[in-house]
Coordinates of C-alpha atoms in Angstrom, one line a residue:
X24 CA 0.0 0.0 0.0
X25 CA 1.3 3.5 -0.8
X26 CA 0.5 6.8 0.9
X27 CA 1.0 10.4 0.1
X28 CA 4.2 11.9 1.2
X29 CA 4.2 14.2 4.2
X30 CA 5.2 17.7 3.1
X31 CA 7.1 18.4 6.3
X32 CA 9.0 15.1 6.8
X33 CA 9.2 13.8 3.3
X34 CA 8.1 10.4 4.7
X35 CA 5.1 8.3 3.7
X36 CA 2.0 9.6 5.2
X37 CA 0.5 7.3 7.8
X38 CA -2.9 5.8 7.0
X39 CA -5.9 7.5 8.6
X40 CA -7.0 5.1 11.3
X41 CA -9.5 4.8 14.1
X42 CA -11.5 8.0 13.6
X43 CA -14.1 7.0 11.1
X44 CA -17.1 7.9 13.2
X45 CA -15.5 11.3 14.1
X46 CA -14.6 11.9 10.5
X47 CA -18.2 11.3 9.5
X48 CA -19.4 13.8 12.2
X49 CA -17.0 16.5 11.0
X50 CA -18.1 16.0 7.4
X51 CA -21.7 16.3 8.4
X52 CA -21.0 19.5 10.2
X53 CA -20.0 21.0 6.9
X54 CA -23.2 20.2 5.0
X55 CA -26.7 21.5 4.8
X56 CA -27.6 24.2 7.3
X57 CA -24.9 23.3 9.8
X58 CA -22.4 26.0 10.7
X59 CA -19.3 24.0 11.5
X60 CA -17.6 22.4 14.5
X61 CA -14.8 22.8 17.1
X62 CA -12.4 19.9 17.4
X63 CA -10.3 19.8 20.6
X64 CA -8.0 17.2 22.2
X65 CA -4.5 16.7 23.7
X66 CA -1.5 17.6 21.7
X67 CA -0.6 15.1 19.0
X68 CA -3.8 13.1 19.1
X69 CA -4.6 13.6 15.4
X70 CA -6.9 16.7 15.4
X71 CA -5.3 18.3 12.3
X72 CA -5.1 15.0 10.4
X73 CA -8.8 14.4 11.1
X74 CA -10.0 17.8 9.8
X75 CA -7.6 17.5 6.8
X76 CA -9.3 14.2 5.9
X77 CA -12.7 15.8 6.3
X78 CA -12.0 18.7 3.9
X79 CA -9.9 16.7 1.4
X80 CA -11.1 17.5 -2.1
X81 CA -13.2 20.5 -1.0
X82 CA -12.7 24.3 -1.5
X83 CA -11.7 25.4 2.0
X84 CA -9.7 28.5 3.1
X85 CA -7.2 28.0 5.9
X86 CA -5.7 29.9 8.7
X87 CA -3.6 29.0 11.7
X88 CA -2.3 30.5 14.9
X89 CA 1.4 30.6 15.7
X90 CA 3.3 31.2 18.9
X91 CA 5.3 34.1 17.6
X92 CA 2.5 36.1 16.1
X93 CA 0.1 36.4 19.1
X94 CA 0.9 40.1 19.5
X95 CA 0.2 41.0 15.8
X96 CA -3.5 41.8 15.0
X97 CA -5.1 39.5 12.4
X98 CA -1.8 37.7 12.0
X99 CA -3.4 34.3 11.3
X100 CA -5.5 35.8 8.5
X101 CA -2.9 38.1 6.9
X102 CA -3.0 36.1 3.7
X103 CA -6.8 36.4 3.4
X104 CA -7.3 40.1 4.4
X105 CA -6.2 43.5 3.1
X106 CA -3.1 45.1 4.7
X107 CA -5.1 47.5 6.9
X108 CA -8.4 46.3 8.1
X109 CA -10.8 46.7 11.1
X110 CA -12.8 43.9 12.7
X111 CA -16.0 44.8 10.8
X112 CA -14.0 45.0 7.6
X113 CA -12.4 41.6 8.2
X114 CA -15.8 40.1 8.7
X115 CA -17.0 41.5 5.4
X116 CA -13.9 40.4 3.6
X117 CA -14.4 36.8 4.7
X118 CA -18.2 36.6 4.6
X119 CA -18.0 35.2 1.1
X120 CA -15.8 32.3 2.2
X121 CA -17.9 29.1 2.2
X122 CA -15.7 27.0 4.5
X123 CA -12.8 28.1 6.8
X124 CA -10.4 25.9 8.7
X125 CA -8.7 27.6 11.7
X126 CA -6.0 25.4 13.0
X127 CA -4.2 25.9 16.4
X128 CA -6.9 28.3 17.5
X129 CA -5.4 28.4 21.0
X130 CA -2.5 30.4 19.5
X131 CA -4.6 33.0 17.8
X132 CA -4.0 36.7 18.5
X133 CA -6.9 38.5 20.1
X134 CA -8.0 40.2 16.9
X135 CA -8.0 36.9 15.0
X136 CA -9.9 35.2 17.8
X137 CA -12.5 37.9 17.7
X138 CA -12.8 37.6 14.0
X139 CA -13.5 33.8 14.3
X140 CA -16.1 34.5 16.9
X141 CA -17.9 37.1 14.8
X142 CA -17.9 34.8 11.7
X143 CA -19.6 32.2 13.9
X144 CA -22.2 34.7 15.0
X145 CA -22.6 35.9 11.5
X146 CA -23.4 32.4 10.4
X147 CA -22.6 32.5 6.7
X148 CA -19.2 30.8 6.9
X149 CA -18.9 27.2 8.0
X150 CA -16.1 27.0 10.5
X151 CA -13.7 24.1 11.4
X152 CA -11.9 25.3 14.5
X153 CA -9.1 23.2 16.0
X154 CA -7.6 23.8 19.5
X155 CA -5.4 21.9 21.9
X156 CA -6.5 20.9 25.4
X157 CA -4.4 21.9 28.4
X158 CA -3.3 25.3 27.1
X159 CA -4.8 28.7 27.5
X160 CA -7.4 29.5 24.9
X161 CA -8.6 33.0 23.9
X162 CA -11.9 33.8 25.4
X163 CA -13.5 34.5 22.0
X164 CA -12.5 31.0 20.9
X165 CA -13.7 29.2 24.0
X166 CA -17.1 31.0 23.7
X167 CA -17.6 29.2 20.4
X168 CA -18.6 26.1 22.4
X169 CA -19.4 27.5 25.8
X170 CA -21.8 30.0 24.2
X171 CA -23.2 27.1 22.0
X172 CA -22.4 28.8 18.8
X173 CA -20.7 25.6 17.5
X174 CA -20.8 22.0 18.6
X175 CA -17.6 20.7 20.2
X176 CA -15.9 17.3 19.4
X177 CA -13.4 16.3 22.1
X178 CA -11.0 13.7 20.8
X179 CA -9.7 11.0 23.0
X180 CA -6.3 9.4 22.4
X181 CA -6.3 6.8 19.6
X182 CA -7.4 3.3 20.8
X183 CA -4.6 0.8 21.3
X184 CA -5.6 -1.4 18.4
X185 CA -5.7 1.5 16.0
X186 CA -2.3 2.8 17.2
X187 CA -1.0 -0.7 16.6
X188 CA -2.2 -0.4 13.0
X189 CA -0.2 2.8 12.6
X190 CA 2.9 1.1 14.0
X191 CA 2.5 -1.8 11.6
X192 CA 2.1 0.6 8.7
X193 CA 5.2 2.4 9.7
X194 CA 7.6 -0.5 10.4
X195 CA 5.8 -3.8 9.8
X196 CA 4.7 -6.2 12.5
X197 CA 6.3 -5.4 15.9
X198 CA 6.4 -7.7 18.9
X199 CA 4.0 -6.7 21.6
X200 CA 6.6 -5.5 24.1
X201 CA 8.1 -3.2 21.5
X202 CA 4.6 -1.8 20.5
X203 CA 3.7 -1.4 24.2
X204 CA 6.9 0.5 24.9
X205 CA 6.4 2.9 22.0
X206 CA 2.8 3.6 23.0
X207 CA 3.9 4.1 26.6
X208 CA 6.7 6.5 25.7
X209 CA 4.6 8.6 23.3
X210 CA 1.6 8.6 25.7
X211 CA -1.0 9.2 23.0
X212 CA 1.1 11.8 21.1
X213 CA 1.1 10.5 17.5
X214 CA 3.7 13.0 16.3
X215 CA 6.1 11.8 19.1
X216 CA 5.2 8.1 18.3
X217 CA 6.1 8.7 14.6
X218 CA 9.4 10.3 15.6
X219 CA 10.3 7.5 18.0
X220 CA 9.4 4.8 15.4
X221 CA 11.5 6.5 12.8
X222 CA 14.5 6.6 15.2
X223 CA 14.2 2.9 16.2
X224 CA 13.4 1.5 12.8
X225 CA 17.0 0.8 12.1
X226 CA 17.4 -0.9 15.5
X227 CA 14.7 -3.5 15.0
X228 CA 15.8 -7.1 15.1
X229 CA 13.9 -10.2 13.9
X230 CA 12.0 -12.3 16.5
X231 CA 12.8 -15.9 15.8
X232 CA 9.9 -18.0 14.6
X233 CA 7.7 -15.0 13.7
X234 CA 7.4 -12.3 11.2
X235 CA 7.8 -9.7 13.9
X236 CA 10.7 -7.5 14.9
X237 CA 11.7 -6.2 18.3
X238 CA 13.4 -3.2 19.8
X239 CA 15.5 -3.5 22.9
X240 CA 18.0 -0.9 24.3
X241 CA 18.2 2.8 25.2
X242 CA 15.7 5.3 23.9
X243 CA 17.3 7.3 21.0
X244 CA 17.6 11.0 21.9
X245 CA 16.0 12.5 18.9
X246 CA 15.2 16.2 18.6
X247 CA 11.5 15.6 19.5
X248 CA 12.5 13.6 22.5
X249 CA 14.9 16.3 23.7
X250 CA 12.2 18.9 23.2
X251 CA 9.7 16.9 25.2
X252 CA 12.2 16.3 28.0
X253 CA 13.7 19.8 28.1
X254 CA 11.9 20.7 31.4
X255 CA 13.7 18.0 33.3
X256 CA 17.1 18.4 31.7
X257 CA 17.0 22.2 32.2
X258 CA 16.6 22.0 36.0
X259 CA 19.5 24.0 37.5
X260 CA 18.6 23.6 41.2
X261 CA 21.1 21.0 42.4
X262 CA 18.6 19.4 44.9
X263 CA 15.9 19.2 42.2
X264 CA 18.2 17.7 39.6
X265 CA 19.5 15.2 42.2
X266 CA 16.0 14.2 43.0
X267 CA 15.1 13.7 39.4
X268 CA 18.2 11.6 38.8
X269 CA 17.4 9.3 41.8
X270 CA 13.9 8.8 40.5
X271 CA 15.3 8.0 37.0
X272 CA 17.2 5.1 38.4
X273 CA 14.9 3.8 41.1
X274 CA 11.3 5.1 40.7
X275 CA 8.9 4.8 42.4
X276 CA 10.3 6.2 45.7
X277 CA 8.7 7.0 49.0
X278 CA 8.7 10.7 49.7
X279 CA 10.0 10.2 53.3
X280 CA 13.0 8.3 52.0
X281 CA 16.3 9.5 53.5
X282 CA 18.1 11.9 51.2
X283 CA 15.0 13.2 49.4
X284 CA 14.4 16.9 49.9
X285 CA 10.8 17.7 50.6
X286 CA 11.1 21.2 49.2
X287 CA 12.6 19.9 46.0
X288 CA 9.8 17.4 45.7
X289 CA 7.1 20.1 46.2
X290 CA 8.7 22.3 43.5
X291 CA 9.0 19.4 41.0
X292 CA 5.4 18.4 41.7
X293 CA 4.2 22.0 41.2
X294 CA 5.9 22.2 37.9
X295 CA 4.3 18.9 36.7
X296 CA 7.6 17.0 36.5
X297 CA 6.7 14.3 39.2
X298 CA 3.5 12.7 40.3
X299 CA 2.6 11.3 43.7
X300 CA 0.1 8.4 43.7
X301 CA -2.6 7.6 46.3
X302 CA -0.1 5.4 48.2
X303 CA 2.5 8.2 48.4
X304 CA 4.9 6.8 45.9
X305 CA 6.7 9.4 43.8
X306 CA 7.2 8.8 40.0
X307 CA 8.4 10.9 37.1
X308 CA 5.5 12.5 35.3
X309 CA 6.4 11.3 31.8
X310 CA 7.8 7.9 30.8
X311 CA 10.5 9.6 28.6
X312 CA 12.0 11.5 31.5
X313 CA 13.7 8.4 33.0
X314 CA 15.5 7.2 29.9
X315 CA 16.7 10.7 29.0
X316 CA 17.9 11.4 32.6
X317 CA 19.8 8.1 32.7
X318 CA 21.4 8.8 29.3
X319 CA 22.5 12.2 30.5
X320 CA 23.9 11.0 33.9
X321 CA 27.3 9.8 32.7
X322 CA 28.9 6.4 33.5
X323 CA 30.2 7.3 37.0
X324 CA 26.9 8.8 38.2
X325 CA 24.9 6.0 36.7
X326 CA 27.1 3.4 38.4
X327 CA 26.5 5.2 41.8
X328 CA 22.8 5.6 41.4
X329 CA 21.8 2.3 39.7
X330 CA 20.6 -0.5 42.0
X331 CA 22.8 -3.5 42.5
X332 CA 22.1 -6.8 40.8
X333 CA 20.8 -8.2 44.1
X334 CA 18.4 -5.3 44.3
X335 CA 17.0 -6.0 40.8
X336 CA 16.6 -9.7 41.7
X337 CA 14.7 -8.9 44.9
X338 CA 12.4 -6.4 43.1
X339 CA 11.7 -9.0 40.3
X340 CA 10.9 -11.6 42.9
X341 CA 8.5 -9.2 44.6
X342 CA 6.8 -8.3 41.3
X343 CA 6.5 -12.0 40.4
X344 CA 5.0 -12.9 43.8
X345 CA 2.5 -10.0 43.6
X346 CA 1.3 -11.2 40.2
X347 CA 1.0 -14.8 41.4
X348 CA -1.1 -13.7 44.3
X349 CA -3.4 -11.7 41.9
X350 CA -3.8 -14.8 39.8
X351 CA -4.7 -16.9 42.8
X352 CA -7.3 -14.3 43.9
X353 CA -8.8 -14.4 40.3
X354 CA -7.9 -10.7 39.9
X355 CA -5.8 -10.0 36.9
X356 CA -6.5 -6.3 36.5
X357 CA -3.5 -4.2 35.3
X358 CA -0.7 -4.1 37.9
X359 CA 2.5 -1.9 37.9
X360 CA 5.6 -3.9 37.2
X361 CA 8.3 -1.2 36.4
X362 CA 11.4 -3.3 37.1
X363 CA 10.5 -6.1 34.7
X364 CA 9.4 -3.7 32.0
X365 CA 12.6 -1.7 32.4
X366 CA 14.8 -4.7 32.4
X367 CA 13.3 -6.2 29.2
X368 CA 13.2 -2.8 27.5
X369 CA 17.0 -2.3 28.1
X370 CA 17.7 -5.7 26.7
X371 CA 18.6 -7.4 30.0
X372 CA 18.3 -11.1 30.8
X373 CA 15.0 -11.9 32.3
X374 CA 14.8 -14.9 34.7
X375 CA 12.6 -17.6 33.2
X376 CA 10.5 -17.9 36.4
X377 CA 9.5 -14.3 36.3
X378 CA 8.9 -14.4 32.5
X379 CA 6.6 -17.4 32.9
X380 CA 4.5 -15.6 35.5
X381 CA 4.4 -12.4 33.4
X382 CA 3.3 -14.5 30.4
X383 CA 0.6 -16.3 32.3
X384 CA -0.7 -13.0 33.7
X385 CA -0.8 -11.4 30.3
X386 CA -2.5 -14.5 28.7
X387 CA -5.2 -14.5 31.4
X388 CA -5.9 -10.9 30.6
X389 CA -6.3 -11.8 27.0
X390 CA -3.1 -10.1 25.9
X391 CA -2.0 -13.1 24.0
X392 CA 0.7 -11.4 21.8
X393 CA 2.2 -9.9 24.9
X394 CA 2.1 -13.3 26.7
X395 CA 4.1 -14.8 23.8
X396 CA 6.6 -12.1 23.9
X397 CA 7.2 -12.5 27.7
X398 CA 7.6 -16.2 27.3
X399 CA 10.2 -15.7 24.5
X400 CA 12.2 -13.4 26.8
X401 CA 12.4 -16.1 29.4
X402 CA 13.5 -18.7 26.8
X403 CA 16.4 -16.4 25.7
X404 CA 18.2 -17.3 29.0
X405 CA 16.9 -20.9 29.3
X406 CA 15.7 -22.2 25.9
X407 CA 14.5 -25.5 27.5
X408 CA 12.4 -24.0 30.3
X409 CA 9.1 -25.9 30.4
X410 CA 7.0 -23.2 32.0
X411 CA 7.9 -20.6 29.4
X412 CA 7.5 -23.2 26.6
X413 CA 3.9 -24.0 27.8
X414 CA 3.0 -20.3 27.9
X415 CA 4.5 -19.6 24.5
X416 CA 2.7 -22.6 23.0
X417 CA -0.7 -21.5 24.4
X418 CA -0.3 -17.8 23.5
X419 CA 1.0 -18.6 20.0
X420 CA -1.8 -20.9 19.3
X421 CA -4.3 -18.2 20.1
X422 CA -2.4 -15.7 18.0
X423 CA -2.1 -18.0 15.0
X424 CA -5.8 -18.8 15.0
X425 CA -5.4 -22.4 16.2
X426 CA -7.1 -21.6 19.6
X427 CA -5.3 -21.7 22.9
X428 CA -6.9 -25.0 24.0
X429 CA -6.4 -28.7 23.4
X430 CA -9.7 -30.0 22.1
X431 CA -9.0 -33.4 23.8
X432 CA -10.9 -32.9 27.1
X433 CA -9.0 -35.7 28.7
X434 CA -5.7 -34.0 28.1
X435 CA -6.7 -30.7 29.7
X436 CA -4.6 -29.6 32.6
X437 CA -6.8 -26.6 33.6
X438 CA -10.4 -27.7 34.4
X439 CA -11.7 -24.3 33.4
X440 CA -10.6 -24.9 29.8
X441 CA -13.4 -27.5 29.6
X442 CA -15.9 -24.7 30.3
X443 CA -14.3 -22.6 27.6
X444 CA -14.6 -25.5 25.2
X445 CA -18.3 -25.9 26.0
X446 CA -18.2 -29.0 28.2
X447 CA -18.8 -27.6 31.7
X448 CA -20.6 -30.7 33.0
X449 CA -17.3 -32.6 33.1
X450 CA -15.6 -30.2 35.5
X451 CA -18.2 -28.2 37.3
X452 CA -17.5 -29.9 40.7
X453 CA -13.8 -29.0 40.4
X454 CA -14.2 -25.2 40.1
X455 CA -15.0 -22.4 42.5
X456 CA -16.0 -18.8 42.5
X457 CA -16.8 -17.0 39.2
X458 CA -15.4 -20.0 37.2
X459 CA -17.9 -22.3 38.9
X460 CA -20.7 -19.8 38.1
X461 CA -19.6 -19.8 34.5
X462 CA -19.8 -23.6 34.3
X463 CA -23.2 -23.7 36.0
X464 CA -24.7 -21.0 33.7
X465 CA -23.4 -22.8 30.6
X466 CA -24.7 -26.1 31.9
X467 CA -28.2 -24.6 32.3
X468 CA -28.0 -22.6 29.0
X469 CA -28.8 -19.5 31.1
X470 CA -28.1 -16.5 28.8
X471 CA -28.7 -13.7 31.4
X472 CA -26.5 -15.5 33.9
X473 CA -23.8 -16.0 31.3
X474 CA -24.0 -12.2 30.8
X475 CA -23.6 -11.6 34.5
X476 CA -20.6 -14.0 34.7
X477 CA -19.0 -12.2 31.7
X478 CA -19.4 -8.9 33.4
X479 CA -17.8 -10.2 36.5
X480 CA -14.9 -11.7 34.5
X481 CA -14.4 -8.4 32.8
X482 CA -14.3 -6.5 36.0
X483 CA -11.6 -8.9 37.3
X484 CA -9.5 -8.3 34.2
X485 CA -10.2 -11.6 32.4
X486 CA -11.1 -9.9 29.1
X487 CA -10.7 -13.0 26.9
X488 CA -12.7 -15.2 29.2
X489 CA -15.4 -12.5 29.4
X490 CA -15.5 -12.3 25.6
X491 CA -16.0 -16.1 25.5
X492 CA -18.7 -16.1 28.1
X493 CA -20.6 -13.3 26.1
X494 CA -20.1 -15.4 22.9
X495 CA -21.6 -18.4 24.6
X496 CA -24.5 -16.4 25.8
X497 CA -25.3 -15.4 22.2
X498 CA -26.2 -19.0 21.3
X499 CA -28.5 -19.6 24.3
X500 CA -30.4 -16.3 24.6
X501 CA -34.1 -16.6 23.6
X502 CA -34.5 -12.8 23.2
X503 CA -32.9 -11.6 20.0
X504 CA -32.1 -8.2 21.5
X505 CA -30.3 -9.8 24.4
X506 CA -28.3 -12.0 21.9
X507 CA -27.3 -8.9 19.9
X508 CA -26.2 -7.2 23.1
X509 CA -24.1 -10.2 24.1
X510 CA -22.6 -10.4 20.7
X511 CA -21.7 -6.7 20.7
X512 CA -19.9 -7.1 24.1
X513 CA -18.1 -10.2 22.9
X514 CA -16.9 -8.5 19.8
X515 CA -15.8 -5.4 21.7
X516 CA -13.8 -7.4 24.2
X517 CA -12.4 -9.7 21.6
X518 CA -11.0 -6.7 19.8
X519 CA -9.0 -5.8 22.9
X520 CA -7.4 -9.3 23.1
X521 CA -4.8 -8.8 20.5
X522 CA -6.5 -10.8 17.7
X523 CA -7.0 -13.9 19.9
X524 CA -8.7 -16.8 18.2
X525 CA -10.3 -19.4 20.4
X526 CA -13.0 -22.0 19.9
X527 CA -15.6 -20.0 21.8
X528 CA -14.9 -16.9 19.6
X529 CA -14.9 -18.8 16.3
X530 CA -18.5 -17.9 15.4
X531 CA -18.0 -14.2 15.9
X532 CA -17.3 -11.5 13.3
X533 CA -14.4 -9.9 15.1
X534 CA -15.2 -6.3 14.5
X535 CA -18.0 -3.7 14.4
X536 CA -18.3 -1.3 11.5
X537 CA -19.3 2.3 11.3
X538 CA -22.3 3.2 9.2
X539 CA -20.0 4.3 6.3
X540 CA -17.9 1.2 6.5
X541 CA -21.0 -1.1 6.4
X542 CA -22.2 0.8 3.4
X543 CA -18.8 0.4 1.6
X544 CA -18.4 -3.2 2.7
X545 CA -21.8 -4.1 1.3
X546 CA -21.0 -2.7 -2.1
X547 CA -17.5 -4.3 -2.1
X548 CA -19.0 -7.7 -1.1
X549 CA -21.4 -7.3 -4.1
X550 CA -18.4 -7.1 -6.4
X551 CA -18.0 -3.3 -7.0
X552 CA -14.5 -1.9 -7.4
X553 CA -13.2 0.9 -5.3
X554 CA -13.7 3.4 -8.1
X555 CA -17.3 2.3 -8.7
X556 CA -18.0 2.6 -4.9
X557 CA -16.4 6.1 -4.9
X558 CA -18.6 7.2 -7.8
X559 CA -21.8 5.9 -6.3
X560 CA -21.2 7.4 -2.8
X561 CA -19.5 10.7 -4.1
X562 CA -16.3 9.9 -2.3
X563 CA -12.6 9.8 -3.3
X564 CA -11.1 6.5 -4.3
X565 CA -8.6 7.0 -1.5
X566 CA -11.3 7.4 1.1
X567 CA -13.0 4.2 -0.1
X568 CA -9.7 2.4 0.2
X569 CA -9.1 3.7 3.7
X570 CA -12.5 2.6 4.8
X571 CA -12.0 -0.9 3.4
X572 CA -8.6 -1.1 5.0
X573 CA -10.2 -0.3 8.4
X574 CA -13.0 -2.7 7.8
X575 CA -10.6 -5.5 7.0
X576 CA -8.9 -5.0 10.4
X577 CA -12.2 -4.9 12.3
X578 CA -13.6 -7.9 10.5
X579 CA -10.5 -10.0 10.7
X580 CA -10.4 -10.2 6.9
X581 CA -7.2 -10.3 4.8
X582 CA -8.8 -9.1 1.5
X583 CA -12.2 -8.3 -0.1
X584 CA -12.7 -11.9 -1.0
X585 CA -13.6 -12.7 2.6
X586 CA -16.1 -9.9 2.9
X587 CA -19.3 -11.7 1.5
X588 CA -19.4 -14.2 4.3
X589 CA -17.9 -12.1 7.1
X590 CA -20.5 -9.4 6.6
X591 CA -23.5 -11.7 7.1
X592 CA -25.6 -11.1 10.1
X593 CA -25.0 -13.9 12.5
X594 CA -27.4 -12.9 15.2
X595 CA -29.5 -16.0 16.0
X596 CA -33.2 -16.1 15.7
X597 CA -35.4 -16.3 18.8
X598 CA -35.5 -19.8 20.3
X599 CA -38.8 -21.4 21.2
X600 CA -39.6 -21.6 24.9

């Protein structure tokens, strides 16, 4: 697949992903009697890309705020207005503009902000206004939505599965630990994500036995990384810098730890450079701060601040024991494990016992690709380790579409697997808690109770098991509406399980489509080409291709040949009482 080249980076443009519903909303705001929309969200979340897609192929004037021109009246509109103009004159000059995009509206000078507000009041020009959350916004701009002149679309960070698609488009398949690390470091900023991916692309190494590649080692100190971490590197107060350096090598720390200056901690927290959680633990506020501070420390300082090998081993043992206790309590909600994550990210050797527990914890959460990656890390040090080999086999089976269960019930080592295979009567007396409830509900073909069990499993963090329970409920519900609800929940949870394929999920279409995607998929399944679809729906061929690409990912299809049967409605009919 080819993409347009980005004018600023001269690199292939990333595919537009994960914002189809928002794209449709923005497009609708520019049709009929509608007067436009305001799009807000955190820096780097894709606001500008969204509106650029929305106006692609249309006649739209553009303006943008810039940091250096906030003191110059009408600076953002200088290319659209006469040299000397008043506010009423500026409104008259732009009243004939049909559609106007105003990017970075939080950086507008006061006169430009007032002009945008008056154009919204005037009502003849459709406005697309983009502003960044967390920064001061001119009052005239904020009144666009607080005064209900225009609707506001607040963008959330791109979902994990869609971010994964971007990473794959930019560098090919990545192992789960690499993808997780890049997402964690960029923290939803797609511009920073792209910068990091470009920097590590040459550092990726093949993962044996897969088509994936992995990145281990220090974070490259790119220009974007240095800009993002300038606040910590620029601290000149010796106490504050010493505190940051200690955190970089040993976070989280207790604030009452000897050697930590309370005044320095308060100053750093006030400036947003550290965070204190509900338990009093102190951490650096951004995941990039630690790697950059460690890189800047120098060898002697790093040797003095870095924990000893025994300290690492003790911390890993504590993390492993905590995860094992969570598994025993049937609670696999996300848990902080900074030492293991740091060690594997830096390319260190991971003890196979720790790796096996991490792999099992991830697998139980439905993170099957991550489970496989943790198991492989353990096998690096001990290739024959049985516990890691078992976890790798089960996780890989789910990833490859072979399921993660042995269909031979007599060979099962975990009784709960029989429930997941649909044979609860054989093991119901060997289970307890929520797993026994699952077996009982399935034995009685009780759809509502299966839904309740699925909800409990989801709350405990067992997303894959919850998806399976919802999928089993689909087949036993007598009410078609209840069956549709269960199917929707099963699909939503299955999509969060890293493309897991198990017997209980085999009957599901693994994706939900937007209204536009359903429309395009229906036409594609009927045999129309992208160009024919584009002509029928008055879209660009590129837009049709992007929608189909997204639909393939959501439906689990590899090409349009799989669309006819994937798009069938599989909701069961009502069952007789």
